[in-house]
C-alpha cells in the first residue's frame, strides 16, 4: 500500500515552506533576495527562519492590547519547547521552522531569546540606553545572521559568532532608523533615551511628529554607531567560514541605506528609505561574488 501518511506529510511541509517563502518575499525583501544567492537546499530553511522572525515582529500590529500579544508570544515559546496544545504543525510557519531546526540541528534557545526580546515591542516603554538597543538588535537581527550561517552550513559550525553580533547590530539599527516614521506613528520609540536626552529630545517630540534639530543629531549618532559595528563586522569577516558567507549578504545593504539618510531631502519622521529592486539585487550580487 502506498505510504499515504508520508505523502501527506511531505505535501504539508511543501505547503508550509512555500507559505514561508511568500511571507518573506512580501514582508522582508532584503532577506528574501539575499536568500536567493544561498545554496538551493538551504533556502526553504532560511525562509522558515525569516518567516518566524517576521511573524514575531508583527505580533504588536496583530493585537489590540499588550496582554494579547504576550499570549501569542507564549504560544510560540510553548511550540518551540514542545509544550503547545494541539497540533503545532497546523501553523505553516511553525511547521517549516520545526523542520529547519530538526534538519540543521539548531538550538531552540536563540528562538526563545528572540521572542523574549520582542516583548519590548508590545509596550511603549523607552529604550533606556545604547547598550540596551545593542542587546535588542543582538537577540533579534544578530541571532538571525548566526542561525542563517548554521543553516547554510547544514548545522556545522560556521565560525563568525562575533561577526554575526556586529552584523546584526549594524543591520538592526539601520532598520530601526528606516522604520522610524512608521514606529513613531504607532507610538513606539526605539531610539535610546540616553542619546535623545543628550540633545533634549523627548518621546513626545517623536510620536507627535515634532522632531527638530535635536532628533537629527540623535539619528546621526545612531548612524555613526551602525557604522562602527559595520566596521567591526568587516574586521571579523575572516572568521566566517567561506561556505557560510552567503548568510551575511544583507549587510551589504547597510551602507547605502545609511547614505540615503544623509541626503538633504531626508526627513527622519516622514521619509521611508527604500532601494529600487534592481539596485538591491545588484548590491547583493556584488557581495555574493565577494564571498563566493
mmCIF file with all atom_site columns, N, CA and C in Angstrom, residues 120 125-137 169 172-174 176-177 180 188-203 206 214-215 217-223 225-226 229:
data_model
loop_
_atom_site.group_PDB
_atom_site.id
_atom_site.type_symbol
_atom_site.label_atom_id
_atom_site.label_alt_id
_atom_site.label_comp_id
_atom_site.label_asym_id
_atom_site.label_entity_id
_atom_site.label_seq_id
_atom_site.pdbx_PDB_ins_code
_atom_site.Cartn_x
_atom_site.Cartn_y
_atom_site.Cartn_z
_atom_site.occupancy
_atom_site.B_iso_or_equiv
_atom_site.pdbx_formal_charge
_atom_site.auth_seq_id
_atom_site.auth_comp_id
_atom_site.auth_asym_id
_atom_site.auth_atom_id
_atom_site.pdbx_PDB_model_num
ATOM 1   N N  . UNK A 1 120 ? 9.438  43.655 24.185 1.00 0.00 ? 120 UNK A N  1
ATOM 2   C CA . UNK A 1 120 ? 9.609  45.108 24.220 1.00 0.00 ? 120 UNK A CA 1
ATOM 3   C C  . UNK A 1 120 ? 8.686  45.793 23.219 1.00 0.00 ? 120 UNK A C  1
ATOM 4   N N  . UNK A 1 125 ? 7.318  51.497 26.378 1.00 0.00 ? 125 UNK A N  1
ATOM 5   C CA . UNK A 1 125 ? 8.410  51.881 27.272 1.00 0.00 ? 125 UNK A CA 1
ATOM 6   C C  . UNK A 1 125 ? 9.583  52.393 26.443 1.00 0.00 ? 125 UNK A C  1
ATOM 7   N N  . UNK A 1 126 ? 10.366 53.319 26.976 1.00 0.00 ? 126 UNK A N  1
ATOM 8   C CA . UNK A 1 126 ? 11.530 53.823 26.238 1.00 0.00 ? 126 UNK A CA 1
ATOM 9   C C  . UNK A 1 126 ? 12.659 52.789 26.203 1.00 0.00 ? 126 UNK A C  1
ATOM 10  N N  . UNK A 1 127 ? 13.457 52.850 25.144 1.00 0.00 ? 127 UNK A N  1
ATOM 11  C CA . UNK A 1 127 ? 14.698 52.070 25.087 1.00 0.00 ? 127 UNK A CA 1
ATOM 12  C C  . UNK A 1 127 ? 15.700 52.833 25.945 1.00 0.00 ? 127 UNK A C  1
ATOM 13  N N  . UNK A 1 128 ? 16.081 52.331 27.121 1.00 0.00 ? 128 UNK A N  1
ATOM 14  C CA . UNK A 1 128 ? 16.822 53.166 28.081 1.00 0.00 ? 128 UNK A CA 1
ATOM 15  C C  . UNK A 1 128 ? 18.184 53.659 27.593 1.00 0.00 ? 128 UNK A C  1
ATOM 16  N N  . UNK A 1 129 ? 19.023 52.730 27.137 1.00 0.00 ? 129 UNK A N  1
ATOM 17  C CA . UNK A 1 129 ? 20.413 53.096 26.846 1.00 0.00 ? 129 UNK A CA 1
ATOM 18  C C  . UNK A 1 129 ? 20.870 52.458 25.536 1.00 0.00 ? 129 UNK A C  1
ATOM 19  N N  . UNK A 1 130 ? 22.012 52.949 25.062 1.00 0.00 ? 130 UNK A N  1
ATOM 20  C CA . UNK A 1 130 ? 22.570 52.409 23.828 1.00 0.00 ? 130 UNK A CA 1
ATOM 21  C C  . UNK A 1 130 ? 22.833 50.916 23.955 1.00 0.00 ? 130 UNK A C  1
ATOM 22  N N  . UNK A 1 131 ? 23.374 50.483 25.096 1.00 0.00 ? 131 UNK A N  1
ATOM 23  C CA . UNK A 1 131 ? 23.683 49.060 25.211 1.00 0.00 ? 131 UNK A CA 1
ATOM 24  C C  . UNK A 1 131 ? 22.419 48.205 25.251 1.00 0.00 ? 131 UNK A C  1
ATOM 25  N N  . UNK A 1 132 ? 21.283 48.788 25.682 1.00 0.00 ? 132 UNK A N  1
ATOM 26  C CA . UNK A 1 132 ? 20.011 48.065 25.603 1.00 0.00 ? 132 UNK A CA 1
ATOM 27  C C  . UNK A 1 132 ? 19.597 47.882 24.145 1.00 0.00 ? 132 UNK A C  1
ATOM 28  N N  . UNK A 1 133 ? 19.797 48.919 23.354 1.00 0.00 ? 133 UNK A N  1
ATOM 29  C CA . UNK A 1 133 ? 19.487 48.828 21.922 1.00 0.00 ? 133 UNK A CA 1
ATOM 30  C C  . UNK A 1 133 ? 20.379 47.784 21.255 1.00 0.00 ? 133 UNK A C  1
ATOM 31  N N  . UNK A 1 134 ? 21.659 47.786 21.576 1.00 0.00 ? 134 UNK A N  1
ATOM 32  C CA . UNK A 1 134 ? 22.575 46.804 21.005 1.00 0.00 ? 134 UNK A CA 1
ATOM 33  C C  . UNK A 1 134 ? 22.169 45.384 21.411 1.00 0.00 ? 134 UNK A C  1
ATOM 34  N N  . UNK A 1 135 ? 21.739 45.220 22.656 1.00 0.00 ? 135 UNK A N  1
ATOM 35  C CA . UNK A 1 135 ? 21.290 43.905 23.096 1.00 0.00 ? 135 UNK A CA 1
ATOM 36  C C  . UNK A 1 135 ? 20.035 43.456 22.375 1.00 0.00 ? 135 UNK A C  1
ATOM 37  N N  . UNK A 1 136 ? 19.115 44.381 22.171 1.00 0.00 ? 136 UNK A N  1
ATOM 38  C CA . UNK A 1 136 ? 17.878 44.081 21.433 1.00 0.00 ? 136 UNK A CA 1
ATOM 39  C C  . UNK A 1 136 ? 18.215 43.625 20.009 1.00 0.00 ? 136 UNK A C  1
ATOM 40  N N  . UNK A 1 137 ? 19.077 44.374 19.338 1.00 0.00 ? 137 UNK A N  1
ATOM 41  C CA . UNK A 1 137 ? 19.484 44.002 17.982 1.00 0.00 ? 137 UNK A CA 1
ATOM 42  C C  . UNK A 1 137 ? 20.239 42.676 17.975 1.00 0.00 ? 137 UNK A C  1
ATOM 43  N N  . UNK A 1 169 ? 23.807 44.118 14.818 1.00 0.00 ? 169 UNK A N  1
ATOM 44  C CA . UNK A 1 169 ? 23.608 45.444 15.404 1.00 0.00 ? 169 UNK A CA 1
ATOM 45  C C  . UNK A 1 169 ? 23.622 46.516 14.307 1.00 0.00 ? 169 UNK A C  1
ATOM 46  N N  . UNK A 1 172 ? 20.397 45.951 12.347 1.00 0.00 ? 172 UNK A N  1
ATOM 47  C CA . UNK A 1 172 ? 19.227 46.238 13.169 1.00 0.00 ? 172 UNK A CA 1
ATOM 48  C C  . UNK A 1 172 ? 19.026 47.725 13.406 1.00 0.00 ? 172 UNK A C  1
ATOM 49  N N  . UNK A 1 173 ? 20.097 48.436 13.753 1.00 0.00 ? 173 UNK A N  1
ATOM 50  C CA . UNK A 1 173 ? 19.977 49.881 13.972 1.00 0.00 ? 173 UNK A CA 1
ATOM 51  C C  . UNK A 1 173 ? 19.542 50.576 12.693 1.00 0.00 ? 173 UNK A C  1
ATOM 52  N N  . UNK A 1 174 ? 20.135 50.169 11.578 1.00 0.00 ? 174 UNK A N  1
ATOM 53  C CA . UNK A 1 174 ? 19.772 50.767 10.295 1.00 0.00 ? 174 UNK A CA 1
ATOM 54  C C  . UNK A 1 174 ? 18.297 50.530 9.992  1.00 0.00 ? 174 UNK A C  1
ATOM 55  N N  . UNK A 1 176 ? 15.867 50.043 12.163 1.00 0.00 ? 176 UNK A N  1
ATOM 56  C CA . UNK A 1 176 ? 15.033 50.833 13.070 1.00 0.00 ? 176 UNK A CA 1
ATOM 57  C C  . UNK A 1 176 ? 15.009 52.303 12.658 1.00 0.00 ? 176 UNK A C  1
ATOM 58  N N  . UNK A 1 177 ? 16.124 52.810 12.166 1.00 0.00 ? 177 UNK A N  1
ATOM 59  C CA . UNK A 1 177 ? 16.138 54.189 11.661 1.00 0.00 ? 177 UNK A CA 1
ATOM 60  C C  . UNK A 1 177 ? 15.267 54.319 10.415 1.00 0.00 ? 177 UNK A C  1
ATOM 61  N N  . UNK A 1 180 ? 11.658 54.474 11.452 1.00 0.00 ? 180 UNK A N  1
ATOM 62  C CA . UNK A 1 180 ? 11.310 55.481 12.461 1.00 0.00 ? 180 UNK A CA 1
ATOM 63  C C  . UNK A 1 180 ? 9.967  56.167 12.180 1.00 0.00 ? 180 UNK A C  1
ATOM 64  N N  . UNK A 1 188 ? 5.782  53.961 19.100 1.00 0.00 ? 188 UNK A N  1
ATOM 65  C CA . UNK A 1 188 ? 6.984  53.246 19.536 1.00 0.00 ? 188 UNK A CA 1
ATOM 66  C C  . UNK A 1 188 ? 8.224  54.101 19.288 1.00 0.00 ? 188 UNK A C  1
ATOM 67  N N  . UNK A 1 189 ? 9.157  54.055 20.227 1.00 0.00 ? 189 UNK A N  1
ATOM 68  C CA . UNK A 1 189 ? 10.416 54.774 20.086 1.00 0.00 ? 189 UNK A CA 1
ATOM 69  C C  . UNK A 1 189 ? 11.556 53.830 20.461 1.00 0.00 ? 189 UNK A C  1
ATOM 70  N N  . UNK A 1 190 ? 12.358 53.472 19.471 1.00 0.00 ? 190 UNK A N  1
ATOM 71  C CA . UNK A 1 190 ? 13.490 52.584 19.713 1.00 0.00 ? 190 UNK A CA 1
ATOM 72  C C  . UNK A 1 190 ? 14.795 53.351 19.923 1.00 0.00 ? 190 UNK A C  1
ATOM 73  N N  . UNK A 1 191 ? 14.775 54.665 19.685 1.00 0.00 ? 191 UNK A N  1
ATOM 74  C CA . UNK A 1 191 ? 15.989 55.455 19.887 1.00 0.00 ? 191 UNK A CA 1
ATOM 75  C C  . UNK A 1 191 ? 16.283 55.535 21.384 1.00 0.00 ? 191 UNK A C  1
ATOM 76  N N  . UNK A 1 192 ? 17.502 55.231 21.800 1.00 0.00 ? 192 UNK A N  1
ATOM 77  C CA . UNK A 1 192 ? 17.814 55.172 23.233 1.00 0.00 ? 192 UNK A CA 1
ATOM 78  C C  . UNK A 1 192 ? 17.603 56.517 23.928 1.00 0.00 ? 192 UNK A C  1
ATOM 79  N N  . UNK A 1 193 ? 17.050 56.442 25.140 1.00 0.00 ? 193 UNK A N  1
ATOM 80  C CA . UNK A 1 193 ? 16.752 57.656 25.902 1.00 0.00 ? 193 UNK A CA 1
ATOM 81  C C  . UNK A 1 193 ? 18.014 58.432 26.240 1.00 0.00 ? 193 UNK A C  1
ATOM 82  N N  . UNK A 1 194 ? 19.149 57.742 26.419 1.00 0.00 ? 194 UNK A N  1
ATOM 83  C CA . UNK A 1 194 ? 20.368 58.486 26.769 1.00 0.00 ? 194 UNK A CA 1
ATOM 84  C C  . UNK A 1 194 ? 20.841 59.356 25.607 1.00 0.00 ? 194 UNK A C  1
ATOM 85  N N  . UNK A 1 195 ? 20.675 58.873 24.364 1.00 0.00 ? 195 UNK A N  1
ATOM 86  C CA . UNK A 1 195 ? 21.039 59.695 23.206 1.00 0.00 ? 195 UNK A CA 1
ATOM 87  C C  . UNK A 1 195 ? 20.026 60.819 23.008 1.00 0.00 ? 195 UNK A C  1
ATOM 88  N N  . UNK A 1 196 ? 18.750 60.514 23.135 1.00 0.00 ? 196 UNK A N  1
ATOM 89  C CA . UNK A 1 196 ? 17.731 61.558 22.981 1.00 0.00 ? 196 UNK A CA 1
ATOM 90  C C  . UNK A 1 196 ? 17.917 62.650 24.031 1.00 0.00 ? 196 UNK A C  1
ATOM 91  N N  . UNK A 1 197 ? 18.201 62.238 25.273 1.00 0.00 ? 197 UNK A N  1
ATOM 92  C CA . UNK A 1 197 ? 18.404 63.216 26.342 1.00 0.00 ? 197 UNK A CA 1
ATOM 93  C C  . UNK A 1 197 ? 19.594 64.120 26.091 1.00 0.00 ? 197 UNK A C  1
ATOM 94  N N  . UNK A 1 198 ? 20.603 63.588 25.434 1.00 0.00 ? 198 UNK A N  1
ATOM 95  C CA . UNK A 1 198 ? 21.795 64.374 25.122 1.00 0.00 ? 198 UNK A CA 1
ATOM 96  C C  . UNK A 1 198 ? 21.440 65.588 24.272 1.00 0.00 ? 198 UNK A C  1
ATOM 97  N N  . UNK A 1 199 ? 20.396 65.462 23.460 1.00 0.00 ? 199 UNK A N  1
ATOM 98  C CA . UNK A 1 199 ? 20.015 66.553 22.555 1.00 0.00 ? 199 UNK A CA 1
ATOM 99  C C  . UNK A 1 199 ? 18.659 67.164 22.906 1.00 0.00 ? 199 UNK A C  1
ATOM 100 N N  . UNK A 1 200 ? 18.179 66.865 24.089 1.00 0.00 ? 200 UNK A N  1
ATOM 101 C CA . UNK A 1 200 ? 16.941 67.472 24.551 1.00 0.00 ? 200 UNK A CA 1
ATOM 102 C C  . UNK A 1 200 ? 15.700 67.017 23.813 1.00 0.00 ? 200 UNK A C  1
ATOM 103 N N  . UNK A 1 201 ? 15.701 65.793 23.303 1.00 0.00 ? 201 UNK A N  1
ATOM 104 C CA . UNK A 1 201 ? 14.555 65.263 22.567 1.00 0.00 ? 201 UNK A CA 1
ATOM 105 C C  . UNK A 1 201 ? 13.732 64.368 23.492 1.00 0.00 ? 201 UNK A C  1
ATOM 106 N N  . UNK A 1 202 ? 12.431 64.506 23.467 1.00 0.00 ? 202 UNK A N  1
ATOM 107 C CA . UNK A 1 202 ? 11.547 63.680 24.278 1.00 0.00 ? 202 UNK A CA 1
ATOM 108 C C  . UNK A 1 202 ? 10.784 62.695 23.396 1.00 0.00 ? 202 UNK A C  1
ATOM 109 N N  . UNK A 1 203 ? 10.201 61.700 24.034 1.00 0.00 ? 203 UNK A N  1
ATOM 110 C CA . UNK A 1 203 ? 9.376  60.748 23.313 1.00 0.00 ? 203 UNK A CA 1
ATOM 111 C C  . UNK A 1 203 ? 8.222  61.465 22.612 1.00 0.00 ? 203 UNK A C  1
ATOM 112 N N  . UNK A 1 206 ? 8.837  62.891 19.264 1.00 0.00 ? 206 UNK A N  1
ATOM 113 C CA . UNK A 1 206 ? 8.900  61.928 18.166 1.00 0.00 ? 206 UNK A CA 1
ATOM 114 C C  . UNK A 1 206 ? 7.505  61.443 17.779 1.00 0.00 ? 206 UNK A C  1
ATOM 115 N N  . UNK A 1 214 ? 17.421 68.471 17.258 1.00 0.00 ? 214 UNK A N  1
ATOM 116 C CA . UNK A 1 214 ? 17.931 67.500 18.219 1.00 0.00 ? 214 UNK A CA 1
ATOM 117 C C  . UNK A 1 214 ? 17.746 66.075 17.742 1.00 0.00 ? 214 UNK A C  1
ATOM 118 N N  . UNK A 1 215 ? 16.611 65.802 17.130 1.00 0.00 ? 215 UNK A N  1
ATOM 119 C CA . UNK A 1 215 ? 16.360 64.457 16.609 1.00 0.00 ? 215 UNK A CA 1
ATOM 120 C C  . UNK A 1 215 ? 17.298 64.144 15.450 1.00 0.00 ? 215 UNK A C  1
ATOM 121 N N  . UNK A 1 217 ? 20.318 65.191 15.124 1.00 0.00 ? 217 UNK A N  1
ATOM 122 C CA . UNK A 1 217 ? 21.633 64.868 15.689 1.00 0.00 ? 217 UNK A CA 1
ATOM 123 C C  . UNK A 1 217 ? 21.622 63.488 16.351 1.00 0.00 ? 217 UNK A C  1
ATOM 124 N N  . UNK A 1 218 ? 20.506 63.144 17.007 1.00 0.00 ? 218 UNK A N  1
ATOM 125 C CA . UNK A 1 218 ? 20.405 61.816 17.631 1.00 0.00 ? 218 UNK A CA 1
ATOM 126 C C  . UNK A 1 218 ? 20.475 60.720 16.564 1.00 0.00 ? 218 UNK A C  1
ATOM 127 N N  . UNK A 1 219 ? 19.770 60.923 15.457 1.00 0.00 ? 219 UNK A N  1
ATOM 128 C CA . UNK A 1 219 ? 19.810 59.942 14.372 1.00 0.00 ? 219 UNK A CA 1
ATOM 129 C C  . UNK A 1 219 ? 21.206 59.837 13.763 1.00 0.00 ? 219 UNK A C  1
ATOM 130 N N  . UNK A 1 220 ? 21.906 60.979 13.676 1.00 0.00 ? 220 UNK A N  1
ATOM 131 C CA . UNK A 1 220 ? 23.274 60.962 13.158 1.00 0.00 ? 220 UNK A CA 1
ATOM 132 C C  . UNK A 1 220 ? 24.178 60.138 14.062 1.00 0.00 ? 220 UNK A C  1
ATOM 133 N N  . UNK A 1 221 ? 23.997 60.261 15.373 1.00 0.00 ? 221 UNK A N  1
ATOM 134 C CA . UNK A 1 221 ? 24.787 59.464 16.318 1.00 0.00 ? 221 UNK A CA 1
ATOM 135 C C  . UNK A 1 221 ? 24.529 57.973 16.113 1.00 0.00 ? 221 UNK A C  1
ATOM 136 N N  . UNK A 1 222 ? 23.279 57.619 15.867 1.00 0.00 ? 222 UNK A N  1
ATOM 137 C CA . UNK A 1 222 ? 22.946 56.206 15.675 1.00 0.00 ? 222 UNK A CA 1
ATOM 138 C C  . UNK A 1 222 ? 23.484 55.690 14.343 1.00 0.00 ? 222 UNK A C  1
ATOM 139 N N  . UNK A 1 223 ? 23.514 56.530 13.329 1.00 0.00 ? 223 UNK A N  1
ATOM 140 C CA . UNK A 1 223 ? 24.154 56.101 12.079 1.00 0.00 ? 223 UNK A CA 1
ATOM 141 C C  . UNK A 1 223 ? 25.640 55.864 12.310 1.00 0.00 ? 223 UNK A C  1
ATOM 142 N N  . UNK A 1 225 ? 26.953 54.881 15.076 1.00 0.00 ? 225 UNK A N  1
ATOM 143 C CA . UNK A 1 225 ? 27.052 53.627 15.825 1.00 0.00 ? 225 UNK A CA 1
ATOM 144 C C  . UNK A 1 225 ? 26.892 52.435 14.890 1.00 0.00 ? 225 UNK A C  1
ATOM 145 N N  . UNK A 1 226 ? 25.939 52.530 13.965 1.00 0.00 ? 226 UNK A N  1
ATOM 146 C CA . UNK A 1 226 ? 25.762 51.440 12.997 1.00 0.00 ? 226 UNK A CA 1
ATOM 147 C C  . UNK A 1 226 ? 27.030 51.239 12.187 1.00 0.00 ? 226 UNK A C  1
ATOM 148 N N  . UNK A 1 229 ? 29.744 49.354 14.095 1.00 0.00 ? 229 UNK A N  1
ATOM 149 C CA . UNK A 1 229 ? 29.533 47.903 14.090 1.00 0.00 ? 229 UNK A CA 1
ATOM 150 C C  . UNK A 1 229 ? 29.774 47.318 12.697 1.00 0.00 ? 229 UNK A C  1
#
